[in-house]
mmCIF file with all atom_site columns, C-alpha atoms in Angstrom:
data_model
loop_
_atom_site.group_PDB
_atom_site.id
_atom_site.type_symbol
_atom_site.label_atom_id
_atom_site.label_alt_id
_atom_site.label_comp_id
_atom_site.label_asym_id
_atom_site.label_entity_id
_atom_site.label_seq_id
_atom_site.pdbx_PDB_ins_code
_atom_site.Cartn_x
_atom_site.Cartn_y
_atom_site.Cartn_z
_atom_site.occupancy
_atom_site.B_iso_or_equiv
_atom_site.pdbx_formal_charge
_atom_site.auth_seq_id
_atom_site.auth_comp_id
_atom_site.auth_asym_id
_atom_site.auth_atom_id
_atom_site.pdbx_PDB_model_num
ATOM 1   C CA . MET A 1 1   ? 0.000   0.000  0.000   1.00 62.00 ? 1   MET A CA 1
ATOM 2   C CA . ARG A 1 2   ? 2.877   2.265  0.698   1.00 70.00 ? 2   ARG A CA 1
ATOM 3   C CA . LYS A 1 3   ? 4.203   1.784  -2.840  1.00 72.00 ? 3   LYS A CA 1
ATOM 4   C CA . HIS A 1 4   ? 0.753   2.637  -4.169  1.00 72.00 ? 4   HIS A CA 1
ATOM 5   C CA . ALA A 1 5   ? 0.637   5.884  -2.131  1.00 72.00 ? 5   ALA A CA 1
ATOM 6   C CA . MET A 1 6   ? 4.131   6.743  -3.269  1.00 74.00 ? 6   MET A CA 1
ATOM 7   C CA . LYS A 1 7   ? 3.192   6.219  -6.925  1.00 76.00 ? 7   LYS A CA 1
ATOM 8   C CA . LEU A 1 8   ? 0.059   8.302  -6.441  1.00 75.00 ? 8   LEU A CA 1
ATOM 9   C CA . ALA A 1 9   ? 2.075   11.116 -4.838  1.00 73.00 ? 9   ALA A CA 1
ATOM 10  C CA . LEU A 1 10  ? 4.647   11.080 -7.647  1.00 75.00 ? 10  LEU A CA 1
ATOM 11  C CA . MET A 1 11  ? 1.871   11.097 -10.221 1.00 77.00 ? 11  MET A CA 1
ATOM 12  C CA . MET A 1 12  ? 0.229   14.111 -8.514  1.00 75.00 ? 12  MET A CA 1
ATOM 13  C CA . ILE A 1 13  ? 3.549   15.974 -8.424  1.00 76.00 ? 13  ILE A CA 1
ATOM 14  C CA . GLY A 1 14  ? 4.064   15.197 -12.123 1.00 70.00 ? 14  GLY A CA 1
ATOM 15  C CA . ILE A 1 15  ? 0.582   16.454 -13.002 1.00 72.00 ? 15  ILE A CA 1
ATOM 16  C CA . MET A 1 16  ? 1.098   19.642 -10.952 1.00 69.00 ? 16  MET A CA 1
ATOM 17  C CA . PHE A 1 17  ? 4.471   20.182 -12.621 1.00 66.00 ? 17  PHE A CA 1
ATOM 18  C CA . PHE A 1 18  ? 2.943   19.683 -16.070 1.00 63.00 ? 18  PHE A CA 1
ATOM 19  C CA . ILE A 1 19  ? 0.051   22.076 -15.346 1.00 65.00 ? 19  ILE A CA 1
ATOM 20  C CA . SER A 1 20  ? 2.343   24.753 -13.910 1.00 63.00 ? 20  SER A CA 1
ATOM 21  C CA . CYS A 1 21  ? 4.536   24.776 -17.037 1.00 60.00 ? 21  CYS A CA 1
ATOM 22  C CA . LYS A 1 22  ? 1.875   26.139 -19.371 1.00 59.00 ? 22  LYS A CA 1
ATOM 23  C CA . SER A 1 23  ? 2.587   29.507 -20.950 1.00 63.00 ? 23  SER A CA 1
ATOM 24  C CA . PRO A 1 24  ? 1.160   32.638 -19.292 1.00 65.00 ? 24  PRO A CA 1
ATOM 25  C CA . GLU A 1 25  ? -2.064  34.038 -20.673 1.00 66.00 ? 25  GLU A CA 1
ATOM 26  C CA . ALA A 1 26  ? -2.540  37.719 -21.391 1.00 67.00 ? 26  ALA A CA 1
ATOM 27  C CA . ARG A 1 27  ? -4.827  39.429 -18.937 1.00 69.00 ? 27  ARG A CA 1
ATOM 28  C CA . ARG A 1 28  ? -7.786  41.210 -20.387 1.00 68.00 ? 28  ARG A CA 1
ATOM 29  C CA . PRO A 1 29  ? -8.698  44.713 -19.177 1.00 66.00 ? 29  PRO A CA 1
ATOM 30  C CA . VAL A 1 30  ? -11.526 44.886 -16.697 1.00 66.00 ? 30  VAL A CA 1
ATOM 31  C CA . THR A 1 31  ? -13.227 47.558 -18.773 1.00 63.00 ? 31  THR A CA 1
ATOM 32  C CA . GLN A 1 32  ? -12.730 48.259 -22.414 1.00 58.00 ? 32  GLN A CA 1
ATOM 33  C CA . LYS A 1 33  ? -13.114 51.749 -23.828 1.00 61.00 ? 33  LYS A CA 1
ATOM 34  C CA . SER A 1 34  ? -13.942 52.581 -27.358 1.00 63.00 ? 34  SER A CA 1
ATOM 35  C CA . GLY A 1 35  ? -11.986 55.198 -29.269 1.00 70.00 ? 35  GLY A CA 1
ATOM 36  C CA . SER A 1 36  ? -14.734 57.748 -28.645 1.00 80.00 ? 36  SER A CA 1
ATOM 37  C CA . TYR A 1 37  ? -12.644 59.825 -26.190 1.00 82.00 ? 37  TYR A CA 1
ATOM 38  C CA . ILE A 1 38  ? -9.742  59.993 -28.630 1.00 86.00 ? 38  ILE A CA 1
ATOM 39  C CA . ASN A 1 39  ? -12.077 60.788 -31.517 1.00 87.00 ? 39  ASN A CA 1
ATOM 40  C CA . GLU A 1 40  ? -13.715 63.589 -29.503 1.00 88.00 ? 40  GLU A CA 1
ATOM 41  C CA . SER A 1 41  ? -10.287 64.979 -28.602 1.00 86.00 ? 41  SER A CA 1
ATOM 42  C CA . ILE A 1 42  ? -9.183  64.945 -32.247 1.00 88.00 ? 42  ILE A CA 1
ATOM 43  C CA . LYS A 1 43  ? -12.406 66.684 -33.287 1.00 90.00 ? 43  LYS A CA 1
ATOM 44  C CA . ARG A 1 44  ? -11.997 69.321 -30.548 1.00 90.00 ? 44  ARG A CA 1
ATOM 45  C CA . ASN A 1 45  ? -8.365  69.995 -31.528 1.00 90.00 ? 45  ASN A CA 1
ATOM 46  C CA . LYS A 1 46  ? -9.277  70.360 -35.208 1.00 92.00 ? 46  LYS A CA 1
ATOM 47  C CA . GLU A 1 47  ? -11.984 72.867 -34.263 1.00 94.00 ? 47  GLU A CA 1
ATOM 48  C CA . ILE A 1 48  ? -9.522  74.869 -32.137 1.00 93.00 ? 48  ILE A CA 1
ATOM 49  C CA . VAL A 1 49  ? -6.941  74.945 -34.946 1.00 93.00 ? 49  VAL A CA 1
ATOM 50  C CA . ALA A 1 50  ? -9.577  75.970 -37.514 1.00 94.00 ? 50  ALA A CA 1
ATOM 51  C CA . ALA A 1 51  ? -10.886 78.782 -35.270 1.00 95.00 ? 51  ALA A CA 1
ATOM 52  C CA . GLN A 1 52  ? -7.371  80.096 -34.624 1.00 95.00 ? 52  GLN A CA 1
ATOM 53  C CA . GLU A 1 53  ? -6.480  79.966 -38.311 1.00 95.00 ? 53  GLU A CA 1
ATOM 54  C CA . ASP A 1 54  ? -9.689  81.884 -39.108 1.00 96.00 ? 54  ASP A CA 1
ATOM 55  C CA . LEU A 1 55  ? -8.695  84.596 -36.610 1.00 96.00 ? 55  LEU A CA 1
ATOM 56  C CA . ILE A 1 56  ? -5.224  84.802 -38.126 1.00 96.00 ? 56  ILE A CA 1
ATOM 57  C CA . GLN A 1 57  ? -6.704  85.051 -41.635 1.00 96.00 ? 57  GLN A CA 1
ATOM 58  C CA . GLN A 1 58  ? -8.916  87.939 -40.449 1.00 96.00 ? 58  GLN A CA 1
ATOM 59  C CA . ILE A 1 59  ? -5.836  89.741 -39.098 1.00 96.00 ? 59  ILE A CA 1
ATOM 60  C CA . ILE A 1 60  ? -4.000  89.198 -42.393 1.00 96.00 ? 60  ILE A CA 1
ATOM 61  C CA . GLU A 1 61  ? -6.960  90.430 -44.478 1.00 96.00 ? 61  GLU A CA 1
ATOM 62  C CA . ALA A 1 62  ? -7.315  93.543 -42.305 1.00 96.00 ? 62  ALA A CA 1
ATOM 63  C CA . ASP A 1 63  ? -3.585  94.396 -42.592 1.00 95.00 ? 63  ASP A CA 1
ATOM 64  C CA . SER A 1 64  ? -2.906  95.663 -46.099 1.00 94.00 ? 64  SER A CA 1
ATOM 65  C CA . SER A 1 65  ? 0.411   97.288 -45.140 1.00 96.00 ? 65  SER A CA 1
ATOM 66  C CA . ASN A 1 66  ? 2.312   93.982 -44.757 1.00 96.00 ? 66  ASN A CA 1
ATOM 67  C CA . ASN A 1 67  ? 2.981   91.152 -47.193 1.00 96.00 ? 67  ASN A CA 1
ATOM 68  C CA . TYR A 1 68  ? 2.191   87.957 -45.271 1.00 97.00 ? 68  TYR A CA 1
ATOM 69  C CA . ILE A 1 69  ? 3.799   84.663 -46.209 1.00 97.00 ? 69  ILE A CA 1
ATOM 70  C CA . SER A 1 70  ? 2.252   81.308 -45.345 1.00 96.00 ? 70  SER A CA 1
ATOM 71  C CA . SER A 1 71  ? 4.820   78.870 -44.007 1.00 96.00 ? 71  SER A CA 1
ATOM 72  C CA . PRO A 1 72  ? 4.499   75.190 -44.906 1.00 95.00 ? 72  PRO A CA 1
ATOM 73  C CA . ASN A 1 73  ? 5.091   74.620 -41.185 1.00 95.00 ? 73  ASN A CA 1
ATOM 74  C CA . GLY A 1 74  ? 1.663   75.990 -40.221 1.00 95.00 ? 74  GLY A CA 1
ATOM 75  C CA . PHE A 1 75  ? 2.230   79.650 -39.338 1.00 97.00 ? 75  PHE A CA 1
ATOM 76  C CA . TRP A 1 76  ? 2.292   83.040 -41.115 1.00 98.00 ? 76  TRP A CA 1
ATOM 77  C CA . TYR A 1 77  ? 4.885   85.797 -41.124 1.00 98.00 ? 77  TYR A CA 1
ATOM 78  C CA . TYR A 1 78  ? 6.013   89.059 -42.691 1.00 98.00 ? 78  TYR A CA 1
ATOM 79  C CA . TYR A 1 79  ? 9.315   90.894 -42.798 1.00 97.00 ? 79  TYR A CA 1
ATOM 80  C CA . ASN A 1 80  ? 9.693   94.097 -40.794 1.00 97.00 ? 80  ASN A CA 1
ATOM 81  C CA . LYS A 1 81  ? 13.311  94.335 -41.939 1.00 94.00 ? 81  LYS A CA 1
ATOM 82  C CA . LYS A 1 82  ? 14.557  92.082 -44.744 1.00 93.00 ? 82  LYS A CA 1
ATOM 83  C CA . ASP A 1 83  ? 18.105  91.603 -45.940 1.00 85.00 ? 83  ASP A CA 1
ATOM 84  C CA . THR A 1 84  ? 17.946  91.915 -49.726 1.00 79.00 ? 84  THR A CA 1
ATOM 85  C CA . LEU A 1 85  ? 21.181  89.974 -50.220 1.00 85.00 ? 85  LEU A CA 1
ATOM 86  C CA . ALA A 1 86  ? 21.017  86.216 -50.051 1.00 82.00 ? 86  ALA A CA 1
ATOM 87  C CA . GLY A 1 87  ? 22.826  85.279 -46.881 1.00 88.00 ? 87  GLY A CA 1
ATOM 88  C CA . PRO A 1 88  ? 22.984  82.152 -44.768 1.00 92.00 ? 88  PRO A CA 1
ATOM 89  C CA . THR A 1 89  ? 20.128  81.041 -42.561 1.00 95.00 ? 89  THR A CA 1
ATOM 90  C CA . PRO A 1 90  ? 20.678  79.072 -39.348 1.00 96.00 ? 90  PRO A CA 1
ATOM 91  C CA . GLN A 1 91  ? 21.219  75.347 -39.745 1.00 95.00 ? 91  GLN A CA 1
ATOM 92  C CA . PHE A 1 92  ? 21.257  72.457 -37.279 1.00 94.00 ? 92  PHE A CA 1
ATOM 93  C CA . GLY A 1 93  ? 23.843  73.125 -34.556 1.00 94.00 ? 93  GLY A CA 1
ATOM 94  C CA . ASP A 1 94  ? 24.408  76.801 -35.409 1.00 96.00 ? 94  ASP A CA 1
ATOM 95  C CA . GLU A 1 95  ? 24.305  79.230 -32.507 1.00 97.00 ? 95  GLU A CA 1
ATOM 96  C CA . VAL A 1 96  ? 21.954  82.183 -32.907 1.00 97.00 ? 96  VAL A CA 1
ATOM 97  C CA . VAL A 1 97  ? 21.445  85.284 -30.812 1.00 98.00 ? 97  VAL A CA 1
ATOM 98  C CA . PHE A 1 98  ? 18.001  86.834 -31.099 1.00 98.00 ? 98  PHE A CA 1
ATOM 99  C CA . ASN A 1 99  ? 15.447  89.067 -29.409 1.00 97.00 ? 99  ASN A CA 1
ATOM 100 C CA . TYR A 1 100 ? 11.703  88.488 -29.450 1.00 98.00 ? 100 TYR A CA 1
ATOM 101 C CA . ASP A 1 101 ? 8.446   89.362 -27.793 1.00 98.00 ? 101 ASP A CA 1
ATOM 102 C CA . LEU A 1 102 ? 5.138   87.546 -27.397 1.00 97.00 ? 102 LEU A CA 1
ATOM 103 C CA . ARG A 1 103 ? 1.701   89.139 -27.835 1.00 97.00 ? 103 ARG A CA 1
ATOM 104 C CA . THR A 1 104 ? -1.864  87.922 -28.111 1.00 96.00 ? 104 THR A CA 1
ATOM 105 C CA . LEU A 1 105 ? -3.570  88.094 -31.507 1.00 95.00 ? 105 LEU A CA 1
ATOM 106 C CA . ASP A 1 106 ? -5.213  91.374 -30.464 1.00 94.00 ? 106 ASP A CA 1
ATOM 107 C CA . GLY A 1 107 ? -1.780  92.876 -29.708 1.00 94.00 ? 107 GLY A CA 1
ATOM 108 C CA . GLN A 1 108 ? -1.692  92.726 -25.905 1.00 96.00 ? 108 GLN A CA 1
ATOM 109 C CA . VAL A 1 109 ? 1.855   92.180 -24.641 1.00 97.00 ? 109 VAL A CA 1
ATOM 110 C CA . ILE A 1 110 ? 2.377   88.857 -22.874 1.00 97.00 ? 110 ILE A CA 1
ATOM 111 C CA . TYR A 1 111 ? 6.176   89.133 -22.649 1.00 97.00 ? 111 TYR A CA 1
ATOM 112 C CA . SER A 1 112 ? 8.066   92.203 -23.869 1.00 97.00 ? 112 SER A CA 1
ATOM 113 C CA . LYS A 1 113 ? 11.500  92.063 -25.510 1.00 96.00 ? 113 LYS A CA 1
ATOM 114 C CA . ASP A 1 114 ? 12.914  93.553 -22.314 1.00 96.00 ? 114 ASP A CA 1
ATOM 115 C CA . GLU A 1 115 ? 11.382  90.787 -20.187 1.00 95.00 ? 115 GLU A CA 1
ATOM 116 C CA . LEU A 1 116 ? 12.637  88.034 -22.493 1.00 95.00 ? 116 LEU A CA 1
ATOM 117 C CA . GLN A 1 117 ? 16.008  89.727 -23.100 1.00 94.00 ? 117 GLN A CA 1
ATOM 118 C CA . SER A 1 118 ? 18.480  88.659 -25.745 1.00 96.00 ? 118 SER A CA 1
ATOM 119 C CA . ARG A 1 119 ? 18.581  84.887 -26.118 1.00 96.00 ? 119 ARG A CA 1
ATOM 120 C CA . THR A 1 120 ? 21.350  82.585 -27.318 1.00 96.00 ? 120 THR A CA 1
ATOM 121 C CA . TYR A 1 121 ? 20.105  79.331 -28.781 1.00 96.00 ? 121 TYR A CA 1
ATOM 122 C CA . VAL A 1 122 ? 21.796  76.367 -30.466 1.00 96.00 ? 122 VAL A CA 1
ATOM 123 C CA . MET A 1 123 ? 19.557  75.358 -33.366 1.00 96.00 ? 123 MET A CA 1
ATOM 124 C CA . ASP A 1 124 ? 17.607  72.144 -32.726 1.00 94.00 ? 124 ASP A CA 1
ATOM 125 C CA . LYS A 1 125 ? 19.772  71.190 -29.747 1.00 92.00 ? 125 LYS A CA 1
ATOM 126 C CA . GLU A 1 126 ? 17.886  73.117 -27.060 1.00 92.00 ? 126 GLU A CA 1
ATOM 127 C CA . LYS A 1 127 ? 14.255  73.607 -26.077 1.00 92.00 ? 127 LYS A CA 1
ATOM 128 C CA . LEU A 1 128 ? 12.297  76.269 -27.912 1.00 94.00 ? 128 LEU A CA 1
ATOM 129 C CA . PHE A 1 129 ? 8.689   76.181 -29.016 1.00 95.00 ? 129 PHE A CA 1
ATOM 130 C CA . SER A 1 130 ? 8.333   74.678 -32.491 1.00 95.00 ? 130 SER A CA 1
ATOM 131 C CA . GLY A 1 131 ? 7.036   77.742 -34.329 1.00 97.00 ? 131 GLY A CA 1
ATOM 132 C CA . LEU A 1 132 ? 9.894   79.967 -33.191 1.00 97.00 ? 132 LEU A CA 1
ATOM 133 C CA . ARG A 1 133 ? 12.464  77.248 -33.875 1.00 96.00 ? 133 ARG A CA 1
ATOM 134 C CA . GLU A 1 134 ? 11.111  76.840 -37.436 1.00 97.00 ? 134 GLU A CA 1
ATOM 135 C CA . GLY A 1 135 ? 10.782  80.607 -37.890 1.00 97.00 ? 135 GLY A CA 1
ATOM 136 C CA . LEU A 1 136 ? 14.423  81.267 -36.994 1.00 97.00 ? 136 LEU A CA 1
ATOM 137 C CA . LYS A 1 137 ? 15.468  78.895 -39.776 1.00 96.00 ? 137 LYS A CA 1
ATOM 138 C CA . LEU A 1 138 ? 13.820  81.270 -42.297 1.00 96.00 ? 138 LEU A CA 1
ATOM 139 C CA . MET A 1 139 ? 15.777  84.311 -41.158 1.00 96.00 ? 139 MET A CA 1
ATOM 140 C CA . GLN A 1 140 ? 19.122  85.851 -42.037 1.00 96.00 ? 140 GLN A CA 1
ATOM 141 C CA . GLU A 1 141 ? 21.353  87.781 -39.685 1.00 96.00 ? 141 GLU A CA 1
ATOM 142 C CA . GLY A 1 142 ? 20.028  91.317 -39.104 1.00 95.00 ? 142 GLY A CA 1
ATOM 143 C CA . GLU A 1 143 ? 16.446  90.579 -40.170 1.00 97.00 ? 143 GLU A CA 1
ATOM 144 C CA . THR A 1 144 ? 13.314  91.287 -38.145 1.00 97.00 ? 144 THR A CA 1
ATOM 145 C CA . VAL A 1 145 ? 10.238  89.164 -38.797 1.00 98.00 ? 145 VAL A CA 1
ATOM 146 C CA . THR A 1 146 ? 6.763   89.121 -37.242 1.00 98.00 ? 146 THR A CA 1
ATOM 147 C CA . PHE A 1 147 ? 5.273   85.645 -36.873 1.00 98.00 ? 147 PHE A CA 1
ATOM 148 C CA . LEU A 1 148 ? 1.650   84.666 -36.225 1.00 98.00 ? 148 LEU A CA 1
ATOM 149 C CA . PHE A 1 149 ? 1.605   81.269 -34.515 1.00 98.00 ? 149 PHE A CA 1
ATOM 150 C CA . PRO A 1 150 ? -1.504  79.169 -33.869 1.00 97.00 ? 150 PRO A CA 1
ATOM 151 C CA . SER A 1 151 ? -1.324  77.638 -30.392 1.00 96.00 ? 151 SER A CA 1
ATOM 152 C CA . HIS A 1 152 ? -0.129  74.243 -31.640 1.00 95.00 ? 152 HIS A CA 1
ATOM 153 C CA . LYS A 1 153 ? 2.974   76.003 -33.023 1.00 96.00 ? 153 LYS A CA 1
ATOM 154 C CA . ALA A 1 154 ? 3.434   78.009 -29.816 1.00 96.00 ? 154 ALA A CA 1
ATOM 155 C CA . TYR A 1 155 ? 2.766   76.686 -26.312 1.00 96.00 ? 155 TYR A CA 1
ATOM 156 C CA . GLY A 1 156 ? -0.122  74.346 -27.164 1.00 93.00 ? 156 GLY A CA 1
ATOM 157 C CA . TYR A 1 157 ? -2.517  72.828 -24.690 1.00 90.00 ? 157 TYR A CA 1
ATOM 158 C CA . TYR A 1 158 ? -0.325  73.351 -21.633 1.00 92.00 ? 158 TYR A CA 1
ATOM 159 C CA . GLY A 1 159 ? 0.705   76.969 -22.136 1.00 92.00 ? 159 GLY A CA 1
ATOM 160 C CA . ASP A 1 160 ? 3.898   78.102 -20.443 1.00 94.00 ? 160 ASP A CA 1
ATOM 161 C CA . LYS A 1 161 ? 2.439   77.633 -16.931 1.00 91.00 ? 161 LYS A CA 1
ATOM 162 C CA . LYS A 1 162 ? 3.017   81.345 -16.242 1.00 93.00 ? 162 LYS A CA 1
ATOM 163 C CA . LYS A 1 163 ? 1.391   83.989 -18.445 1.00 95.00 ? 163 LYS A CA 1
ATOM 164 C CA . ILE A 1 164 ? 0.308   81.919 -21.450 1.00 95.00 ? 164 ILE A CA 1
ATOM 165 C CA . GLY A 1 165 ? -2.758  79.753 -20.952 1.00 93.00 ? 165 GLY A CA 1
ATOM 166 C CA . SER A 1 166 ? -4.077  76.722 -22.760 1.00 93.00 ? 166 SER A CA 1
ATOM 167 C CA . ASP A 1 167 ? -4.487  76.939 -26.547 1.00 95.00 ? 167 ASP A CA 1
ATOM 168 C CA . VAL A 1 168 ? -3.354  80.575 -26.908 1.00 96.00 ? 168 VAL A CA 1
ATOM 169 C CA . PRO A 1 169 ? -2.155  81.660 -30.374 1.00 97.00 ? 169 PRO A CA 1
ATOM 170 C CA . VAL A 1 170 ? 0.604   84.287 -30.292 1.00 97.00 ? 170 VAL A CA 1
ATOM 171 C CA . ILE A 1 171 ? 2.276   86.967 -32.363 1.00 98.00 ? 171 ILE A CA 1
ATOM 172 C CA . SER A 1 172 ? 6.033   87.312 -32.021 1.00 98.00 ? 172 SER A CA 1
ATOM 173 C CA . THR A 1 173 ? 8.368   89.897 -33.516 1.00 98.00 ? 173 THR A CA 1
ATOM 174 C CA . VAL A 1 174 ? 11.855  88.390 -33.745 1.00 98.00 ? 174 VAL A CA 1
ATOM 175 C CA . THR A 1 175 ? 15.182  90.034 -34.574 1.00 97.00 ? 175 THR A CA 1
ATOM 176 C CA . LEU A 1 176 ? 18.016  87.680 -35.493 1.00 97.00 ? 176 LEU A CA 1
ATOM 177 C CA . ASN A 1 177 ? 21.139  89.467 -34.284 1.00 97.00 ? 177 ASN A CA 1
ATOM 178 C CA . LYS A 1 178 ? 23.872  86.936 -34.985 1.00 96.00 ? 178 LYS A CA 1
ATOM 179 C CA . ILE A 1 179 ? 24.469  83.492 -36.497 1.00 96.00 ? 179 ILE A CA 1
ATOM 180 C CA . THR A 1 180 ? 27.580  81.551 -35.546 1.00 95.00 ? 180 THR A CA 1
ATOM 181 C CA . THR A 1 181 ? 27.911  78.440 -37.672 1.00 90.00 ? 181 THR A CA 1
ATOM 182 C CA . GLU A 1 182 ? 28.512  75.097 -36.000 1.00 76.00 ? 182 GLU A CA 1
ATOM 183 C CA . ASN A 1 183 ? 32.017  74.911 -37.509 1.00 71.00 ? 183 ASN A CA 1
ATOM 184 C CA . ASN A 1 184 ? 32.904  78.202 -35.806 1.00 59.00 ? 184 ASN A CA 1
ATOM 185 C CA . ASN A 1 185 ? 31.366  76.938 -32.531 1.00 51.00 ? 185 ASN A CA 1
ATOM 186 C CA . GLN A 1 186 ? 33.705  73.932 -32.551 1.00 51.00 ? 186 GLN A CA 1
ATOM 187 C CA . ASN A 1 187 ? 36.762  76.144 -33.036 1.00 44.00 ? 187 ASN A CA 1
ATOM 188 C CA . LYS A 1 188 ? 36.114  78.136 -29.847 1.00 44.00 ? 188 LYS A CA 1
#
C-alpha cells in the first residue's frame, strides 16, 4: 500500500508540474473603452486649430500694409526688416542670438522684448517652441520678422504655466542678431 501511495504522490507531483509549465495568458482589461474619447479629442483639436487659423486670416486680411507669407510649417509671417542679399540662414547646430516678444492676436503684450532679453540658442539642440524654432530657420542675420503662430505652433494645450494659458495663439516679432555656424562653434 505504501508503494501505491508513493506512486500516487509522484503522479500528482508530475501532473502539478505539467500544469504549472503552461505559458502565461494575457490578462484582459476589466473595462474596455472605445476610441470615442480619442475621436472627440481629435475633433476638438481640429476645431480649435480651424478657429485660430480663421482669426489669423482675419488679421492678415485687415492688414494691407504687410505682405504675409504662409509657411508650410503651419504659421504666417512678414518681414519688418529684410536683408535683400542672399545670406545664410541658421542650420542644425548653429548658434543664434536673437530678441523676441510675445503678444496675443489682439496685440496685448504677454512678454516684452525687455522681459525676455536677448537669447542665445543652439539650433535644434535646445528647447524652444516649435514655431519659433522653425521661424528662426527662415531668417538671415540682421532681419526682423513678425510671426503669427496658432497655439499648436506656440505653447499648445499646456501653455507656459506662467502667463500663457491653454491653446493661446501668439504673435512674435523676432530680430536675429547673430548666427555663428557650427564649424565656428567647434573652433572656440
